[in-house]
XYZ file of C-alpha atoms in Angstrom:
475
model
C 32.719 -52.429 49.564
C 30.757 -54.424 47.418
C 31.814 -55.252 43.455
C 28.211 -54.562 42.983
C 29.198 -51.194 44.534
C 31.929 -50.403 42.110
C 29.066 -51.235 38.881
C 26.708 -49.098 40.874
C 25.903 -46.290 38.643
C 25.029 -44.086 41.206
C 28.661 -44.524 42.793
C 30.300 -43.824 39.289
C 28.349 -41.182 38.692
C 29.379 -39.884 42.537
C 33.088 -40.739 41.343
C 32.953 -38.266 38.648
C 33.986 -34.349 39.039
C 31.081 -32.344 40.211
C 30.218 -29.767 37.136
C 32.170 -26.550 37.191
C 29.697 -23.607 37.779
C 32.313 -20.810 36.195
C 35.162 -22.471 33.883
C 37.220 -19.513 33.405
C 39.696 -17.865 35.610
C 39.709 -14.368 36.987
C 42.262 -12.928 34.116
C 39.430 -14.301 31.319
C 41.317 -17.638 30.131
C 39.679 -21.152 31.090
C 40.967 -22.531 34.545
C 43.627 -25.013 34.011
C 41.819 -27.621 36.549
C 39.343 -27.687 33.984
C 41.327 -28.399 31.274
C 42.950 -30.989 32.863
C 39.923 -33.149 33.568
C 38.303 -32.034 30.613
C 41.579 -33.638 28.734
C 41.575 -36.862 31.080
C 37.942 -37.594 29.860
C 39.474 -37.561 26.264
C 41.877 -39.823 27.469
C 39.692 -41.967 28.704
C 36.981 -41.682 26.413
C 34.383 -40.743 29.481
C 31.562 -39.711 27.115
C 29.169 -39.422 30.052
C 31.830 -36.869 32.033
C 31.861 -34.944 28.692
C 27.953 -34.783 27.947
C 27.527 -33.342 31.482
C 30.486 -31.217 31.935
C 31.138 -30.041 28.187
C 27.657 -30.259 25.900
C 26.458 -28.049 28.544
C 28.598 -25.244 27.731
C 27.238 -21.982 26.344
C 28.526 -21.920 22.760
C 31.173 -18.865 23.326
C 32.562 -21.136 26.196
C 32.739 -24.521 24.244
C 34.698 -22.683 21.404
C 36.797 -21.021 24.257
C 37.715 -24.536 24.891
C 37.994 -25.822 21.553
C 41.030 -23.044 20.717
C 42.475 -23.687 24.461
C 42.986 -27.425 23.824
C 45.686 -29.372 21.585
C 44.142 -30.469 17.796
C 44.346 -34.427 18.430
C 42.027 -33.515 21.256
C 39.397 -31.105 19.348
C 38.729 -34.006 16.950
C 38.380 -36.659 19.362
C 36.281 -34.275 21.513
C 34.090 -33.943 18.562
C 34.088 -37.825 17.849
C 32.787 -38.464 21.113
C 30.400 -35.906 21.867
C 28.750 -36.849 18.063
C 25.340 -35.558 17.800
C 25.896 -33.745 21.154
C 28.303 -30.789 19.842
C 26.904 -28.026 19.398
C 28.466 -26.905 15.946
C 26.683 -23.092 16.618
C 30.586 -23.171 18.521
C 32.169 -23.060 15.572
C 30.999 -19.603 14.726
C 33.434 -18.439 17.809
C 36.431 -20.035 16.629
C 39.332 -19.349 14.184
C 39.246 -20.246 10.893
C 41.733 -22.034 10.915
C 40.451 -24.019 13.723
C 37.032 -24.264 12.118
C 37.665 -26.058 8.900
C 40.543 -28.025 11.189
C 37.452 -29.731 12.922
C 34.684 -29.829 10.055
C 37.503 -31.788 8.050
C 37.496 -34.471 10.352
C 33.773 -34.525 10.680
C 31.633 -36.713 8.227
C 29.175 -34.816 5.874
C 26.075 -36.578 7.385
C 27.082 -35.367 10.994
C 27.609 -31.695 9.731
C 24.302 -31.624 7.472
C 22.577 -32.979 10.710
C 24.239 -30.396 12.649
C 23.487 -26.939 10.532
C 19.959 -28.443 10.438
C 19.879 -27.188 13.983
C 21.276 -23.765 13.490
C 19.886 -20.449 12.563
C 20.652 -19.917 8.994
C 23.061 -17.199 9.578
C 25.333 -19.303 11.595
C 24.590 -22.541 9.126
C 26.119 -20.045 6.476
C 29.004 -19.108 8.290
C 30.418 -22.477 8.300
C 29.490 -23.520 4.874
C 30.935 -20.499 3.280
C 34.607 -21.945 4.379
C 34.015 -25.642 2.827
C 34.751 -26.797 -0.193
C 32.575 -26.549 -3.236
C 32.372 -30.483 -3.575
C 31.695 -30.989 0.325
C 29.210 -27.996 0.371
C 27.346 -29.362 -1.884
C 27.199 -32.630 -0.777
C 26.479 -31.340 2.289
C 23.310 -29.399 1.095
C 21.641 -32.279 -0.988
C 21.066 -34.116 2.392
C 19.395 -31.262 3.776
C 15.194 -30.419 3.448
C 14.413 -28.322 0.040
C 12.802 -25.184 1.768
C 15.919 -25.177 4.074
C 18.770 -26.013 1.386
C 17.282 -23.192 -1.173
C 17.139 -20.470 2.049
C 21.200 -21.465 2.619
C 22.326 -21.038 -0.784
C 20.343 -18.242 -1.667
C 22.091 -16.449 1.380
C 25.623 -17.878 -0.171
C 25.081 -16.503 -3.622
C 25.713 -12.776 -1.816
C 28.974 -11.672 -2.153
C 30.957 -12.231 0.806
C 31.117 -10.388 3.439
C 27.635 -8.758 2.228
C 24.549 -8.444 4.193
C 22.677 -11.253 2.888
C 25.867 -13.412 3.906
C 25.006 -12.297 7.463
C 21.555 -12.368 7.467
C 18.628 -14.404 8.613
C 16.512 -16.003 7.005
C 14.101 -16.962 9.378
C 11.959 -13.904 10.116
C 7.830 -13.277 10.167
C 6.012 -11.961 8.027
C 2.053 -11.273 7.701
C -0.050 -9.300 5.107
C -1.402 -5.679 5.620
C -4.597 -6.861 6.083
C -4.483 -9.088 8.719
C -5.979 -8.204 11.844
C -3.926 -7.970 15.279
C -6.033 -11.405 16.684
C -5.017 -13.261 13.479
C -1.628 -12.433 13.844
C -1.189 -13.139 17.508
C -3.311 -16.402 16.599
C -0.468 -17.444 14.251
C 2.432 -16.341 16.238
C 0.720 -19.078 18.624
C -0.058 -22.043 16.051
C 2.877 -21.318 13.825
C 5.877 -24.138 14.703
C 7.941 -22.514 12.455
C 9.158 -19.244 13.832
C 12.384 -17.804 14.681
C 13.594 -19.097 17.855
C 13.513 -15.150 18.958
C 12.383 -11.838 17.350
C 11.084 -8.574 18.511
C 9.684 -7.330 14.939
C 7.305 -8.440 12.693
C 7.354 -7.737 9.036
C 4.471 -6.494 6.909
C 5.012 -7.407 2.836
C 2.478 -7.314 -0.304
C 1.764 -10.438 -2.464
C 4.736 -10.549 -4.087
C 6.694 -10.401 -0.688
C 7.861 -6.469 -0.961
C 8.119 -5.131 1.962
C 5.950 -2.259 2.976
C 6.312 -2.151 6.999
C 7.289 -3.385 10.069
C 5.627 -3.181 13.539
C 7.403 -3.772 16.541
C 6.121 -6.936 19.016
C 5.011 -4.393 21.746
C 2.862 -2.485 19.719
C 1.059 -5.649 18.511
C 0.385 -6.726 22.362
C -1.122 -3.280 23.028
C -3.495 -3.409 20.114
C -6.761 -4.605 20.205
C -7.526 -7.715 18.311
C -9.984 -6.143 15.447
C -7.480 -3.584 14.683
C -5.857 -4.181 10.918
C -2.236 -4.398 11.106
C -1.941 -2.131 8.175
C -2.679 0.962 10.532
C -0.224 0.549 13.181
C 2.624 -0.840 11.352
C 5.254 1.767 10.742
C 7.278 2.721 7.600
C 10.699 -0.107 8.276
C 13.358 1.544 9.161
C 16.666 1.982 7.311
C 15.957 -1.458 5.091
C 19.403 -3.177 4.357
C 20.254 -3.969 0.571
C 21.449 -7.878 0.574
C 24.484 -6.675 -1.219
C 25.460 -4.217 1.036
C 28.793 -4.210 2.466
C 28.563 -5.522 6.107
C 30.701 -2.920 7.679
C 27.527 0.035 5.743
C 25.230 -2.006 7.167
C 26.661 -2.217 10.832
C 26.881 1.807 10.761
C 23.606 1.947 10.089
C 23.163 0.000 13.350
C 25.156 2.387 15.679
C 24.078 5.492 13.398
C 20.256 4.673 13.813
C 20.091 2.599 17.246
C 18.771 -0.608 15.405
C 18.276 -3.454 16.970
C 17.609 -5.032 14.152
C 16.824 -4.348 10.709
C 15.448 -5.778 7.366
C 17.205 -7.570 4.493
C 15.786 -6.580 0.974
C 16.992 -7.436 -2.507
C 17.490 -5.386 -5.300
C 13.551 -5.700 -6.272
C 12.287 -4.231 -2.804
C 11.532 -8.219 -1.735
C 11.886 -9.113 2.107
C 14.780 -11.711 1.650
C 15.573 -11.947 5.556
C 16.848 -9.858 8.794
C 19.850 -8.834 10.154
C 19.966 -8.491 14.223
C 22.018 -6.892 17.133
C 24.302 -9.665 17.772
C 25.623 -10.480 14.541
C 26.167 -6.976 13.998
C 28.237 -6.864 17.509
C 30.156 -9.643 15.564
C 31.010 -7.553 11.884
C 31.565 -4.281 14.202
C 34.347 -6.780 16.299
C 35.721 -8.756 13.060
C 36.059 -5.018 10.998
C 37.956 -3.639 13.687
C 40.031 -6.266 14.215
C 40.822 -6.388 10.230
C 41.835 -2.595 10.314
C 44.032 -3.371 13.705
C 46.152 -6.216 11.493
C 45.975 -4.698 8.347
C 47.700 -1.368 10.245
C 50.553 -3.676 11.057
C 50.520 -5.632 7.367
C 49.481 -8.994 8.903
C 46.027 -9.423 6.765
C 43.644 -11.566 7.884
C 46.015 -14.048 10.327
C 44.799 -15.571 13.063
C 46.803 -16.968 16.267
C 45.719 -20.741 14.720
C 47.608 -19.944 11.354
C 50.569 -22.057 10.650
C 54.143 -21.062 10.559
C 54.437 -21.388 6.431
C 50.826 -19.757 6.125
C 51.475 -16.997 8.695
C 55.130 -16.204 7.306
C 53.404 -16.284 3.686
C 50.979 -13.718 4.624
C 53.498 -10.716 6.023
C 56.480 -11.720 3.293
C 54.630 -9.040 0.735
C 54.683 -5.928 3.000
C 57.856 -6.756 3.748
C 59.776 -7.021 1.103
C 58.150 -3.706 0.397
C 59.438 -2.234 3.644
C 62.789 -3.444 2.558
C 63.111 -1.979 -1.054
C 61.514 1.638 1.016
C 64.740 1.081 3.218
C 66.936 1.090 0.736
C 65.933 4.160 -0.666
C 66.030 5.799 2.967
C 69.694 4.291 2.946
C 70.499 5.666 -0.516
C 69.564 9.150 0.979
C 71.708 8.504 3.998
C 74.485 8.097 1.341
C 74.440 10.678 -0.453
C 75.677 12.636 2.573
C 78.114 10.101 3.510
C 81.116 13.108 3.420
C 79.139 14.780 5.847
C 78.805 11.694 8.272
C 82.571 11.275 8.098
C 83.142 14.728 9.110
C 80.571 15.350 11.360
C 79.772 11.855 13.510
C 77.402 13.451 15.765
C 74.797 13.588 12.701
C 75.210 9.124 12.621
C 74.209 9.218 16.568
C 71.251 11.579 16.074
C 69.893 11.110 12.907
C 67.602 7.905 14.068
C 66.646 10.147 16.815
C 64.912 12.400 13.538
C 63.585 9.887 12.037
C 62.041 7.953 14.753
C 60.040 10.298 16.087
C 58.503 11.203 12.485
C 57.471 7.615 12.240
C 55.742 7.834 15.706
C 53.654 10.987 14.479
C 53.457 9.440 11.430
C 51.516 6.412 12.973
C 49.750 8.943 15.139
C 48.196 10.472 12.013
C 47.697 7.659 10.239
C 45.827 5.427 12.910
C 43.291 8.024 13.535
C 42.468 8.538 9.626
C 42.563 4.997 8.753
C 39.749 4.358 11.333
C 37.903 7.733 10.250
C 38.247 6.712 6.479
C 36.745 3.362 7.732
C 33.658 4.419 10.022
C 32.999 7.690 7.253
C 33.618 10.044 9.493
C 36.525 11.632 7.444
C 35.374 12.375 3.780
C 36.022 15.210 0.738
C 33.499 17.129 2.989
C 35.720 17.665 5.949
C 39.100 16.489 4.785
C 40.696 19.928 4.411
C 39.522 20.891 7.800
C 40.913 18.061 9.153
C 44.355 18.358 7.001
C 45.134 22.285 8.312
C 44.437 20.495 12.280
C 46.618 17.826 11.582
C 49.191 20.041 10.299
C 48.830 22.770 12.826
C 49.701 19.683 15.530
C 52.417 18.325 13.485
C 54.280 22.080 13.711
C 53.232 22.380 17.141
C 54.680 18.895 18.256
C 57.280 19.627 15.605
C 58.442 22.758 17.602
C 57.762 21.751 21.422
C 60.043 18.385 20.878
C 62.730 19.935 17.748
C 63.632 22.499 20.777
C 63.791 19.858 23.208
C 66.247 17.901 21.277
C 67.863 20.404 19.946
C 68.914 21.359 23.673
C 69.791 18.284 24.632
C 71.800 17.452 21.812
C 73.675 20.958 22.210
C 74.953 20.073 25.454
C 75.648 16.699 24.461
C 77.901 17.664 22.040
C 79.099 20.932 23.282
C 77.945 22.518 19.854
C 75.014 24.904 19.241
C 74.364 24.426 15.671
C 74.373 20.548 16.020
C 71.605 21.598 18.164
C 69.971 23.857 15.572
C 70.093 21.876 12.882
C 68.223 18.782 15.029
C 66.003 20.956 16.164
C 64.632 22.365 12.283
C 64.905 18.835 10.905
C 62.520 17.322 13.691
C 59.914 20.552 12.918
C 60.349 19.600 9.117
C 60.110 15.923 9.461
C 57.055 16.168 12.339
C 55.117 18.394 9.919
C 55.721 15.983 6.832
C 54.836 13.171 9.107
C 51.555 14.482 9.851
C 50.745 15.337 6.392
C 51.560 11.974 5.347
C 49.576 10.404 7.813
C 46.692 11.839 6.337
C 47.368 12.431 3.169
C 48.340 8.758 1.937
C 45.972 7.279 3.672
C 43.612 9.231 1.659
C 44.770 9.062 -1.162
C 44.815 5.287 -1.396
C 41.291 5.290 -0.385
C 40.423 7.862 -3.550
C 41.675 5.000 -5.900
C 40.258 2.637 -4.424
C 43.250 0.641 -2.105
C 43.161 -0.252 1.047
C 44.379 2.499 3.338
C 44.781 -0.230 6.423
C 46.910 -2.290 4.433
C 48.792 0.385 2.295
C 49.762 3.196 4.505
C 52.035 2.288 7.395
C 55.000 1.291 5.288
C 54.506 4.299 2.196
C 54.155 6.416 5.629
C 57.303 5.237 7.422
C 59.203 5.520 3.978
C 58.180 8.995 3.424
C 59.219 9.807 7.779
C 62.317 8.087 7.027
C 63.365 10.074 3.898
C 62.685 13.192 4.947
C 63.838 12.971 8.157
C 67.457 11.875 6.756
C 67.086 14.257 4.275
C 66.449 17.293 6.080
C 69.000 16.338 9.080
C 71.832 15.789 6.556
C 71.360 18.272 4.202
C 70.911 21.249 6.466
C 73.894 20.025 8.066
C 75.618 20.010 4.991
C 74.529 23.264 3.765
C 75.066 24.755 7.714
C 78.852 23.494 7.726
C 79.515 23.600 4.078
C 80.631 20.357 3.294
C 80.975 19.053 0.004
C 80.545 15.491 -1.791
């Protein structure tokens, strides 16, 4: 061979790893062969290997591979890819990860890059940045496009206008079906996709919306004005996203609307970034059930650590009230050591039922399917399982504890304090819950450990002091 051969480009290009037609493996995670090349083209700075192999990713995939691979290689993955990243992948990372790789990205590269995004997304990642560097970032954009972003950033966060569009079509009532159609086809600035078009007055109110079917099986001479249909369900911009995605699933939307508080058509919200709030929402409530906030797998040790310390140290000071509890019956402990070997056995299971309770309510709290409507209804049921559970598992335990310890009223008295503690568990798992929501707290964050105190206290208390009280034992 040649050393023409070896400058051939055809012959390098033959050299190179053929492109992988599926890059993940069959349990979901990218396949390791492909993160090894993928990382020996970083190493050796093969930008053509990359722009074949990784710019052609689907976004969801490229920020699959972004959290899969170490930091050091994420920025120079960036560096060398340049105008070739696709920053809509930063939408599908962490947060963490996110502003990890915008920090090392000039301003210029990043303006240049939302340019190409659908406003939604371009919000997304400005939201996260700096005041100074969103700004900055803004002033090198095109008027029209830089007033559409930061109207959409002056909603509150997490807010419907924060997740909307703000590309969308619009045409007057008057407008015929062949002058619409004519613009849809002359207009080069249009939504990349959309299956609605949206019918407003002068002053932009809306007053309709007709669906892109209908418009194809209209005659051209018909006015748009009578086919359009009343829109469905508009969204207020300041609505909370999680309302607005229950209007989704409540109504079968596939997509819906943006108004602001004058009745104006400010922009649309659509299927998939409702798929996205309905994902993020439950996630929150998942973490939040557990007192971890908002963390994400990319948090750092200090910031994750920082972020459970709160709940806690309130777990701890609710332990040491259980404890205090525990000694006030420390005469009957001494005399009676069976109760030190069961009594977690009491307690325990009231926490499980607890979290039973309290799961289910947080998440019907959260989607409104549990309100002062139905809330007593759901109470007695809740109840009625708590003595039922209470009763099938106290006489289990209390049977098995008899013959453990060759003594019928240990067996007795396990077997009331589990009924006692299962009902109080269930009542708490309901109750607090909704009881924080009435005054406005979090349930997800603020039940589990009020729950597990109140589990924990009664079930000491009620093992204890019937034992006490059965054998007659004194302080």
């Amino acid at each position: 061979m040649t050393q023409a051969d070896h400058d051939h480009p055809a012959t390098e290009e033959a050299k190179r790893p053929e492109v992988m037609a599926d890059i993940y493996a069959e349990d979901g995670s990218i396949r390791s062969d492909f993160l090894a090349m993928v990382g020996a083209a970083i190493a050796d700075r093969d930008v053509l290997f990359l722009r074949d192999n990784v710019a052609r990713l689907h976004e969801s995939e490229l920020g699959d591979l972004l959290e899969s691979i170490q930091p050091e290689q994420r920025h120079a993955l960036v560096r060398l890819l340049g105008a070739d990243f696709d920053m809509t992948a930063l939408t599908e990372v962490d947060e963490a990860i996110r502003l990890d790789i915008v920090e090392q990205m000039p301003n210029e590269q990043i303006a240049a890059g939302i340019g190409e995004l659908d406003s939604d997304d371009a919000v997304y990642i400005l939201e996260d940045l700096d005041r100074e560097d969103r700004e900055d970032i803004l002033s090198q954009m095109p008027f029209t496009e830089r007033v559409r972003l930061m109207r959409a950033l002056d909603y509150p966060e997490s807010s419907a206008g924060r997740r909307m569009q703000t590309e969308f079509v619009a045409v007057p009532p008057f407008w015929t079906v062949g002058q619409t159609i004519d613009y849809l086809r002359e207009e080069e600035e249009l939504p990349e996709s959309f299956s609605q078009i949206f019918v407003v007055d002068p002053t932009f109110k809306l007053v309709g919306a007709l669906d892109l079917d209908r418009l194809l099986r209209s005659k051209r001479q018909v006015k748009i004005e009578t086919i359009m249909h009343e829109t469905n369900h508009p969204i207020p911009a300041e609505m909370d996203q999680e309302e607005a995605a229950q209007l989704f699933e409540q109504y079968d939307l596939l997509s819906a609307a943006v108004v602001d508080s004058n009745g104006r058509l400010v922009g649309v919200l659509t299927i998939d970034d409702v798929v996205d709030v309905i994902q993020e929402e439950a996630e929150e409530d998942l973490l939040r059930l557990g007192g971890v906030g908002d963390e994400e797998l990319s948090d750092s040790i200090a910031s994750t650590s920082k972020s459970r310390v709160p709940w806690l140290g309130i777990n701890l000071m609710t332990a040491f009230l259980a404890a205090s509890v525990i000694e006030l019956f420390d005469a009957t402990i001494q005399q009676v050591v069976a109760l030190a070997i069961l009594m977690p056995i009491v307690a325990g299971m009231g926490g499980n039922a607890g979290s039973q309770t309290m799961t289910v309510s947080v998440r019907a709290l959260a989607t409104k399917n549990l309100d002062i409507h139905n809330a007593a209804r759901i109470i007695r049921r809740e109840a009625g399982v708590g003595l039922l559970n209470g009763a099938l598992f106290g006489c289990a335990i209390g049977i098995i504890a008899g013959i453990w310890f060759h003594d019928v009223n240990i067996g007795g008295i396990i077997a009331t304090a589990m009924l006692i503690n299962m009902l109080a568990a269930a009542l708490a798992g309901i109750l607090i819950p909704l009881f924080l929501d009435k005054f406005g707290a979090d349930p997800a964050v603020s039940s589990a450990v009020f729950v597990t105190a109140v589990t924990d206290i009664v079930g000491f208390f009620s093992f204890l002091g019937l034992a006490t009280w059965w054998f007659g034992i004194s302080g």
